[in-house]
Amino acid sequence: MIAATLAPTAPIPHSRDALALLDDPLEWSAFSQADRHDPLQWESSVVIEGMHCATCSLTVEDALRRVPGVVSAHVSAASQRARVVWSSAAVQPSRWMQAVQQAGYRAVPANDVFASERRRLAARQSLWRWLVAGFCMMQVMMYAWPAYVAQPGDLSAEMEQLLRWASWVLTLPVVFFSCGPFFKNALRDMRQLRVSMDLPVALGMVITFVVSTAGTFDPQGIFGREVFFDSLTMFVFFLLTGRWLELRLRDRTAGALEALMNRLPDSVERSTGQGVFERVAVRRLVEGDLVRVQPGEAFAADGVVELGSTLVDEALLSGESYPLPRNAGSAVVAGSHNLLATVLVRVTHVGEATRFAQIVALMESASTTKPRAALLADRLAKPFLLAVLASAALACAWWWPQDPGHALMVAVAVLIVTCPCALSLATPAAMLAAAGNLARSGLLVRNLPSLEALAAVNTVVFDKTGTLTRDAMALKSTHTRLDVSRSEALVMAAALAQHSLHPASKALVRVAQEAGLVAWTCAAVQEAAGQGVAGLVFSGSAGEPKLGGPMRLGSASFCEVAGAVDAEGGLQVHLADALGWVATFVLQEELRPEVPALVVSLQARGMQVHVLSGDRPEAVAQIAALAGITRVQGGCSPSDKLAYLQRLQAQGRTVAMVGDGLNDGPVLAGAHVSFAFGQAVPLAQAQSDFVVLGGTLEPVGFALGLARKTQRVVRQNLSWALVYNAACVPLAVLGYLPAWLAGLGMAVSSLLVVLNALRLNRRPRAAPLASLEV
């Protein structure tokens, strides 16, 4: 969804005029992506500032969905991001951003370069509010302490009144400065006739301050028996402490996405054609431009190194933790960092066509999806808050005849202690922490609900070619018909193979290029997923070609040849023309070194491991034996794989499929959970729930272990939130829970939920496979 970063001069979308600047279609690609089937429909990713709870996200969603022309809107309070689908024929970005602003929040493009500065400013203001509340709380407690410990006659009425006045004066900065955000949000909700979690908190603060003020000004009145300035300041201090720490921790859990989005530079040095380089905005780059990248800078687009050699850091894009060498002719990807020397790069892909943009789009999509438990918590949030207000009113009415002051403080305790912050954070905090950890490990989560399904997986099915084995294959031997030479067979095969992304096809193309053979041309190419490639092959000579015409490259059944070559270890790829068999290429596959340990770890967890492949059964069995897998089926077409998967599901198995995303589309879509493996997969078109970015299967094992741990953390969070409310609500209603202790309990409960979720952010020092045992 992110095609290019906004230039430093991009408008900060606060005012109506600044928002109108985003209506320029040239600006849309900076934070939106056009639909492939409907060019008038756009999908935008924006950050929503000012949200604190689940009801805030529901409010923003409602405001967006009421705007004519907005097709859909999904908002996550945990990641503070929104995904908005809108039609440019009916609405402009400024209109739906204004709707968010009118609801009391602010929508800014997800890659707004000023967003981080605004967050730092907000964090600084929050810190000042916390410091003021803490300082005043300590002073108020000092003045309140004599009233708690004094014996009858020790404290004169004049001294007690003086201490009350001193406490009142010190409480004023807390109420009018530290409590400002709570009152602002509550007033906004009241004006728009809605309820959020700040409303009961603000009501509790106002009631406590008014009752205590009345007791200070009129000691002989109905509220004069006791004042609660100490409870109010302590409650505000504890609440601000929880909010500030929660904000810091939440930024850490969602840090992987922000780290990715901030990797693109704002500008780049582009060649003018006369040997001179000028600095231009990244979005002005086009395919074919020559750019100069200095050490320490990030590559702004996908490209190929034309001059120079260097080391690059692709850790956040592919999971590779070590610098990778890049020489002339090597490909570099947008978002990776140049570490060593200046290089000249020819741009091959820009904007949303880059691998970087596709990765960010997938992560943004995942950050705005909501697990089932989070959706349930969101739906219950508003009814629960209404029940809280009703409970507080009933508790106040029950206690009022005995002591009006105590009755109001009981109502305050009920309002505070029942705030469902912890309940609304229980699931999304854990899911986002796990997704951030997986992203740093080289595994992208396309949707958060897949983590729930992954935790229940008891069967893992692997594709063989390109998944269990390395992408690169070696040509072991070539067998040809008598009238065809080895080089002729190879050049014809390469002509067909260059139209396929199958590892066997890439191996044949690479061998032909290394041999210096000139590739023939191909027309009317058709690929049968998992079977082979067919087309018209021509030598390109002026006269009638000696060889060529309609040809097929692939499996024996696809090429309609059988027994052309005796069984031989390795993958056999056949070439056939109108006369029949032409050649057989025997390719040697190499098992990935991490596979045996991964299989052992999965089996130790009680999981069944299967292999499905379209290759010959003998070749599949050979690789499976090396991997330690006994459940094997070869010679599978895509429909055979899907049928095998459905049989497993009919037996009650929860299945995860790991494939290369090329010929495994149907089975990836049909599995409970799916992983697309291999950097050749077009990320935006993958049918998978997870995308493996690096060249190892270790993140798959890590994800299986982390998903189970995530579900345990979610259950712990939900259990704690429910037990906390079940235990504290009766105590508050019965008058045994003072307001300050209710505030402390609410802040601590939210902090415990976030801290517990943050455990999922830690990556063990050992290999990722070890995490399966946690």
PDB file of C-alpha atoms in Angstrom, residues 231-432:
ATOM      1  CA  SER A 231      -7.578   9.356  46.505  1.00  0.00           C
ATOM      2  CA  LEU A 232      -8.089  11.574  43.461  1.00  0.00           C
ATOM      3  CA  THR A 233      -4.427  12.469  42.982  1.00  0.00           C
ATOM      4  CA  MET A 234      -3.286   8.895  43.598  1.00  0.00           C
ATOM      5  CA  PHE A 235      -5.856   7.566  41.132  1.00  0.00           C
ATOM      6  CA  VAL A 236      -4.800  10.052  38.430  1.00  0.00           C
ATOM      7  CA  PHE A 237      -1.118   9.322  39.018  1.00  0.00           C
ATOM      8  CA  PHE A 238      -1.594   5.555  38.802  1.00  0.00           C
ATOM      9  CA  LEU A 239      -3.782   5.875  35.726  1.00  0.00           C
ATOM     10  CA  LEU A 240      -1.308   8.155  33.928  1.00  0.00           C
ATOM     11  CA  THR A 241       1.512   5.788  34.890  1.00  0.00           C
ATOM     12  CA  GLY A 242      -0.366   2.885  33.321  1.00  0.00           C
ATOM     13  CA  ARG A 243      -1.285   4.841  30.198  1.00  0.00           C
ATOM     14  CA  TRP A 244       2.238   6.088  29.627  1.00  0.00           C
ATOM     15  CA  LEU A 245       3.889   2.698  30.114  1.00  0.00           C
ATOM     16  CA  GLU A 246       1.184   1.030  28.039  1.00  0.00           C
ATOM     17  CA  LEU A 247       1.843   3.487  25.210  1.00  0.00           C
ATOM     18  CA  ARG A 248       5.577   2.803  25.336  1.00  0.00           C
ATOM     19  CA  LEU A 249       5.071  -0.950  25.385  1.00  0.00           C
ATOM     20  CA  ARG A 250       2.502  -0.836  22.582  1.00  0.00           C
ATOM     21  CA  ASP A 251       4.925   1.133  20.418  1.00  0.00           C
ATOM     22  CA  ARG A 252       7.475  -1.630  20.979  1.00  0.00           C
ATOM     23  CA  THR A 253       5.064  -4.403  19.968  1.00  0.00           C
ATOM     24  CA  ALA A 254       4.137  -2.599  16.750  1.00  0.00           C
ATOM     25  CA  GLY A 255       7.714  -1.488  16.073  1.00  0.00           C
ATOM     26  CA  ALA A 256       8.437  -3.963  13.272  1.00  0.00           C
ATOM     27  CA  LEU A 257       5.977  -2.302  10.889  1.00  0.00           C
ATOM     28  CA  GLU A 258       7.249   1.189  11.653  1.00  0.00           C
ATOM     29  CA  ALA A 259      10.859   0.047  11.267  1.00  0.00           C
ATOM     30  CA  LEU A 260       9.989  -1.266   7.810  1.00  0.00           C
ATOM     31  CA  MET A 261       8.076   1.809   6.697  1.00  0.00           C
ATOM     32  CA  ASN A 262      10.848   4.189   7.740  1.00  0.00           C
ATOM     33  CA  ARG A 263      13.523   2.383   5.735  1.00  0.00           C
ATOM     34  CA  LEU A 264      12.914   4.250   2.483  1.00  0.00           C
ATOM     35  CA  PRO A 265      14.787   7.538   2.083  1.00  0.00           C
ATOM     36  CA  ASP A 266      12.978  10.786   1.300  1.00  0.00           C
ATOM     37  CA  SER A 267      15.212  11.550  -1.688  1.00  0.00           C
ATOM     38  CA  VAL A 268      17.872   9.954  -3.861  1.00  0.00           C
ATOM     39  CA  GLU A 269      20.693  11.007  -6.195  1.00  0.00           C
ATOM     40  CA  ARG A 270      19.623  10.444  -9.831  1.00  0.00           C
ATOM     41  CA  SER A 271      21.844  10.736 -12.911  1.00  0.00           C
ATOM     42  CA  THR A 272      20.941  13.515 -15.339  1.00  0.00           C
ATOM     43  CA  GLY A 273      22.634  11.701 -18.222  1.00  0.00           C
ATOM     44  CA  GLN A 274      25.742  13.917 -18.412  1.00  0.00           C
ATOM     45  CA  GLY A 275      27.550  12.330 -15.484  1.00  0.00           C
ATOM     46  CA  VAL A 276      25.929  14.720 -13.027  1.00  0.00           C
ATOM     47  CA  PHE A 277      23.726  13.536 -10.192  1.00  0.00           C
ATOM     48  CA  GLU A 278      20.864  15.582  -8.758  1.00  0.00           C
ATOM     49  CA  ARG A 279      18.848  14.858  -5.628  1.00  0.00           C
ATOM     50  CA  VAL A 280      15.168  14.221  -6.325  1.00  0.00           C
ATOM     51  CA  ALA A 281      12.196  12.928  -4.326  1.00  0.00           C
ATOM     52  CA  VAL A 282      11.878   9.152  -4.321  1.00  0.00           C
ATOM     53  CA  ARG A 283       8.447   9.248  -5.926  1.00  0.00           C
ATOM     54  CA  ARG A 284       9.950  10.900  -9.016  1.00  0.00           C
ATOM     55  CA  LEU A 285      11.975   7.794  -9.845  1.00  0.00           C
ATOM     56  CA  VAL A 286      10.934   5.745 -12.876  1.00  0.00           C
ATOM     57  CA  GLU A 287      12.114   2.419 -14.215  1.00  0.00           C
ATOM     58  CA  GLY A 288      15.435   2.744 -16.023  1.00  0.00           C
ATOM     59  CA  ASP A 289      16.796   5.614 -13.896  1.00  0.00           C
ATOM     60  CA  LEU A 290      20.423   5.387 -12.762  1.00  0.00           C
ATOM     61  CA  VAL A 291      20.848   6.313  -9.091  1.00  0.00           C
ATOM     62  CA  ARG A 292      23.868   6.645  -6.825  1.00  0.00           C
ATOM     63  CA  VAL A 293      23.596   5.169  -3.342  1.00  0.00           C
ATOM     64  CA  GLN A 294      26.147   6.195  -0.735  1.00  0.00           C
ATOM     65  CA  PRO A 295      27.252   4.042   2.232  1.00  0.00           C
ATOM     66  CA  GLY A 296      24.728   4.291   5.053  1.00  0.00           C
ATOM     67  CA  GLU A 297      21.846   5.115   2.725  1.00  0.00           C
ATOM     68  CA  ALA A 298      18.881   2.880   1.948  1.00  0.00           C
ATOM     69  CA  PHE A 299      18.032   1.746  -1.568  1.00  0.00           C
ATOM     70  CA  ALA A 300      14.931   3.639  -2.694  1.00  0.00           C
ATOM     71  CA  ALA A 301      13.781   1.158  -5.345  1.00  0.00           C
ATOM     72  CA  ASP A 302      14.441  -2.328  -6.645  1.00  0.00           C
ATOM     73  CA  GLY A 303      17.308  -2.432  -9.101  1.00  0.00           C
ATOM     74  CA  VAL A 304      20.508  -3.983 -10.403  1.00  0.00           C
ATOM     75  CA  VAL A 305      24.018  -2.841  -9.467  1.00  0.00           C
ATOM     76  CA  GLU A 306      25.760  -1.459 -12.564  1.00  0.00           C
ATOM     77  CA  LEU A 307      28.999  -0.239 -11.014  1.00  0.00           C
ATOM     78  CA  GLY A 308      30.711  -1.020  -7.734  1.00  0.00           C
ATOM     79  CA  SER A 309      30.421  -3.657  -5.061  1.00  0.00           C
ATOM     80  CA  THR A 310      29.206  -3.428  -1.480  1.00  0.00           C
ATOM     81  CA  LEU A 311      27.537  -5.205   1.434  1.00  0.00           C
ATOM     82  CA  VAL A 312      23.818  -4.714   2.116  1.00  0.00           C
ATOM     83  CA  ASP A 313      21.614  -5.251   5.146  1.00  0.00           C
ATOM     84  CA  GLU A 314      18.326  -7.003   4.304  1.00  0.00           C
ATOM     85  CA  ALA A 315      17.552  -8.150   7.857  1.00  0.00           C
ATOM     86  CA  LEU A 316      14.057  -6.633   8.083  1.00  0.00           C
ATOM     87  CA  LEU A 317      13.112  -7.665   4.548  1.00  0.00           C
ATOM     88  CA  SER A 318      14.333 -11.250   4.303  1.00  0.00           C
ATOM     89  CA  GLY A 319      15.326 -12.261   7.826  1.00  0.00           C
ATOM     90  CA  GLU A 320      19.000 -12.547   6.794  1.00  0.00           C
ATOM     91  CA  SER A 321      20.929 -11.455   9.879  1.00  0.00           C
ATOM     92  CA  TYR A 322      24.317 -11.091   8.134  1.00  0.00           C
ATOM     93  CA  PRO A 323      25.418  -8.502   5.540  1.00  0.00           C
ATOM     94  CA  LEU A 324      25.076  -9.827   2.000  1.00  0.00           C
ATOM     95  CA  PRO A 325      27.576  -9.096  -0.827  1.00  0.00           C
ATOM     96  CA  ARG A 326      26.231  -7.270  -3.883  1.00  0.00           C
ATOM     97  CA  ASN A 327      28.433  -6.873  -6.969  1.00  0.00           C
ATOM     98  CA  ALA A 328      27.858  -5.602 -10.513  1.00  0.00           C
ATOM     99  CA  GLY A 329      24.881  -7.466 -11.933  1.00  0.00           C
ATOM    100  CA  SER A 330      23.443  -8.307  -8.504  1.00  0.00           C
ATOM    101  CA  ALA A 331      19.886  -7.358  -7.624  1.00  0.00           C
ATOM    102  CA  VAL A 332      19.149  -5.034  -4.695  1.00  0.00           C
ATOM    103  CA  VAL A 333      15.761  -4.426  -3.097  1.00  0.00           C
ATOM    104  CA  ALA A 334      14.151  -1.242  -1.862  1.00  0.00           C
ATOM    105  CA  GLY A 335      14.425  -0.778   1.885  1.00  0.00           C
ATOM    106  CA  SER A 336      17.759  -2.586   2.259  1.00  0.00           C
ATOM    107  CA  HIS A 337      20.758  -0.567   3.465  1.00  0.00           C
ATOM    108  CA  ASN A 338      24.060   0.015   1.697  1.00  0.00           C
ATOM    109  CA  LEU A 339      26.778  -0.686   4.265  1.00  0.00           C
ATOM    110  CA  LEU A 340      30.176  -0.521   2.595  1.00  0.00           C
ATOM    111  CA  ALA A 341      30.755   1.481  -0.602  1.00  0.00           C
ATOM    112  CA  THR A 342      29.110   3.770  -3.153  1.00  0.00           C
ATOM    113  CA  VAL A 343      27.314   1.909  -5.954  1.00  0.00           C
ATOM    114  CA  LEU A 344      25.415   2.877  -9.087  1.00  0.00           C
ATOM    115  CA  VAL A 345      22.084   1.103  -9.433  1.00  0.00           C
ATOM    116  CA  ARG A 346      19.776   0.835 -12.448  1.00  0.00           C
ATOM    117  CA  VAL A 347      16.157   1.015 -11.246  1.00  0.00           C
ATOM    118  CA  THR A 348      13.963  -1.932 -12.273  1.00  0.00           C
ATOM    119  CA  HIS A 349      10.863  -1.489 -10.086  1.00  0.00           C
ATOM    120  CA  VAL A 350       9.424   1.537  -8.314  1.00  0.00           C
ATOM    121  CA  GLY A 351       6.466   2.291  -6.086  1.00  0.00           C
ATOM    122  CA  GLU A 352       3.976  -0.450  -5.376  1.00  0.00           C
ATOM    123  CA  ALA A 353       5.788  -2.815  -7.770  1.00  0.00           C
ATOM    124  CA  THR A 354       8.746  -3.110  -5.367  1.00  0.00           C
ATOM    125  CA  ARG A 355       9.112  -6.003  -2.988  1.00  0.00           C
ATOM    126  CA  PHE A 356       9.325  -3.487  -0.145  1.00  0.00           C
ATOM    127  CA  ALA A 357       5.886  -2.023  -0.944  1.00  0.00           C
ATOM    128  CA  GLN A 358       4.356  -5.492  -1.103  1.00  0.00           C
ATOM    129  CA  ILE A 359       5.842  -6.437   2.268  1.00  0.00           C
ATOM    130  CA  VAL A 360       4.575  -3.236   3.888  1.00  0.00           C
ATOM    131  CA  ALA A 361       1.132  -3.764   2.341  1.00  0.00           C
ATOM    132  CA  LEU A 362       0.942  -7.255   3.835  1.00  0.00           C
ATOM    133  CA  MET A 363       2.028  -6.029   7.259  1.00  0.00           C
ATOM    134  CA  GLU A 364      -0.444  -3.142   7.190  1.00  0.00           C
ATOM    135  CA  SER A 365      -3.218  -5.541   6.266  1.00  0.00           C
ATOM    136  CA  ALA A 366      -2.265  -7.785   9.186  1.00  0.00           C
ATOM    137  CA  SER A 367      -2.056  -4.867  11.622  1.00  0.00           C
ATOM    138  CA  THR A 368      -5.686  -3.871  10.964  1.00  0.00           C
ATOM    139  CA  THR A 369      -7.249  -7.338  11.009  1.00  0.00           C
ATOM    140  CA  LYS A 370      -8.816  -8.468  14.258  1.00  0.00           C
ATOM    141  CA  PRO A 371      -8.815 -11.959  15.775  1.00  0.00           C
ATOM    142  CA  ARG A 372     -12.162 -13.481  16.710  1.00  0.00           C
ATOM    143  CA  ALA A 373     -11.614 -12.884  20.428  1.00  0.00           C
ATOM    144  CA  ALA A 374     -10.790  -9.216  19.787  1.00  0.00           C
ATOM    145  CA  LEU A 375     -13.919  -8.784  17.660  1.00  0.00           C
ATOM    146  CA  LEU A 376     -16.003 -10.235  20.490  1.00  0.00           C
ATOM    147  CA  ALA A 377     -14.365  -7.877  22.995  1.00  0.00           C
ATOM    148  CA  ASP A 378     -15.060  -4.907  20.698  1.00  0.00           C
ATOM    149  CA  ARG A 379     -18.729  -5.861  20.342  1.00  0.00           C
ATOM    150  CA  LEU A 380     -19.104  -6.194  24.110  1.00  0.00           C
ATOM    151  CA  ALA A 381     -17.225  -2.980  24.967  1.00  0.00           C
ATOM    152  CA  LYS A 382     -20.101  -0.502  24.519  1.00  0.00           C
ATOM    153  CA  PRO A 383     -22.795  -2.612  26.276  1.00  0.00           C
ATOM    154  CA  PHE A 384     -20.320  -3.267  29.068  1.00  0.00           C
ATOM    155  CA  LEU A 385     -19.638   0.455  29.543  1.00  0.00           C
ATOM    156  CA  LEU A 386     -23.360   1.189  29.681  1.00  0.00           C
ATOM    157  CA  ALA A 387     -23.685  -1.530  32.310  1.00  0.00           C
ATOM    158  CA  VAL A 388     -20.831   0.096  34.238  1.00  0.00           C
ATOM    159  CA  LEU A 389     -22.642   3.451  34.314  1.00  0.00           C
ATOM    160  CA  ALA A 390     -25.865   1.753  35.406  1.00  0.00           C
ATOM    161  CA  SER A 391     -24.057  -0.218  38.144  1.00  0.00           C
ATOM    162  CA  ALA A 392     -22.418   2.931  39.486  1.00  0.00           C
ATOM    163  CA  ALA A 393     -25.767   4.729  39.600  1.00  0.00           C
ATOM    164  CA  LEU A 394     -27.436   1.832  41.424  1.00  0.00           C
ATOM    165  CA  ALA A 395     -24.583   1.547  43.940  1.00  0.00           C
ATOM    166  CA  CYS A 396     -24.798   5.274  44.603  1.00  0.00           C
ATOM    167  CA  ALA A 397     -28.569   5.073  45.113  1.00  0.00           C
ATOM    168  CA  TRP A 398     -28.150   2.145  47.514  1.00  0.00           C
ATOM    169  CA  TRP A 399     -25.626   3.936  49.738  1.00  0.00           C
ATOM    170  CA  TRP A 400     -27.095   7.468  49.504  1.00  0.00           C
ATOM    171  CA  PRO A 401     -29.544   7.211  52.469  1.00  0.00           C
ATOM    172  CA  GLN A 402     -26.698   6.186  54.799  1.00  0.00           C
ATOM    173  CA  ASP A 403     -23.965   8.626  53.710  1.00  0.00           C
ATOM    174  CA  PRO A 404     -24.187  10.723  50.503  1.00  0.00           C
ATOM    175  CA  GLY A 405     -20.442  11.366  50.432  1.00  0.00           C
ATOM    176  CA  HIS A 406     -19.612   7.702  50.831  1.00  0.00           C
ATOM    177  CA  ALA A 407     -22.284   6.834  48.232  1.00  0.00           C
ATOM    178  CA  LEU A 408     -20.638   9.020  45.616  1.00  0.00           C
ATOM    179  CA  MET A 409     -17.209   7.564  46.361  1.00  0.00           C
ATOM    180  CA  VAL A 410     -18.614   4.044  46.002  1.00  0.00           C
ATOM    181  CA  ALA A 411     -19.980   5.077  42.590  1.00  0.00           C
ATOM    182  CA  VAL A 412     -16.546   6.447  41.682  1.00  0.00           C
ATOM    183  CA  ALA A 413     -14.854   3.188  42.682  1.00  0.00           C
ATOM    184  CA  VAL A 414     -17.331   1.211  40.552  1.00  0.00           C
ATOM    185  CA  LEU A 415     -16.780   3.499  37.560  1.00  0.00           C
ATOM    186  CA  ILE A 416     -13.023   3.135  37.780  1.00  0.00           C
ATOM    187  CA  VAL A 417     -12.558  -0.500  38.677  1.00  0.00           C
ATOM    188  CA  THR A 418     -14.871  -1.831  35.950  1.00  0.00           C
ATOM    189  CA  CYS A 419     -13.207   0.021  33.051  1.00  0.00           C
ATOM    190  CA  PRO A 420     -12.589  -2.823  30.518  1.00  0.00           C
ATOM    191  CA  CYS A 421      -9.188  -1.619  29.300  1.00  0.00           C
ATOM    192  CA  ALA A 422      -7.451  -4.878  30.182  1.00  0.00           C
ATOM    193  CA  LEU A 423     -10.181  -6.957  28.564  1.00  0.00           C
ATOM    194  CA  SER A 424     -10.008  -5.030  25.285  1.00  0.00           C
ATOM    195  CA  LEU A 425      -6.200  -5.249  25.183  1.00  0.00           C
ATOM    196  CA  ALA A 426      -5.951  -8.942  26.096  1.00  0.00           C
ATOM    197  CA  THR A 427      -6.049 -10.417  22.585  1.00  0.00           C
ATOM    198  CA  PRO A 428      -4.727  -7.702  20.207  1.00  0.00           C
ATOM    199  CA  ALA A 429      -1.697  -6.913  22.383  1.00  0.00           C
ATOM    200  CA  ALA A 430      -0.583 -10.550  22.301  1.00  0.00           C
ATOM    201  CA  MET A 431      -1.287 -10.976  18.585  1.00  0.00           C
ATOM    202  CA  LEU A 432       0.608  -7.827  17.578  1.00  0.00           C
TER     203      LEU A 432
END
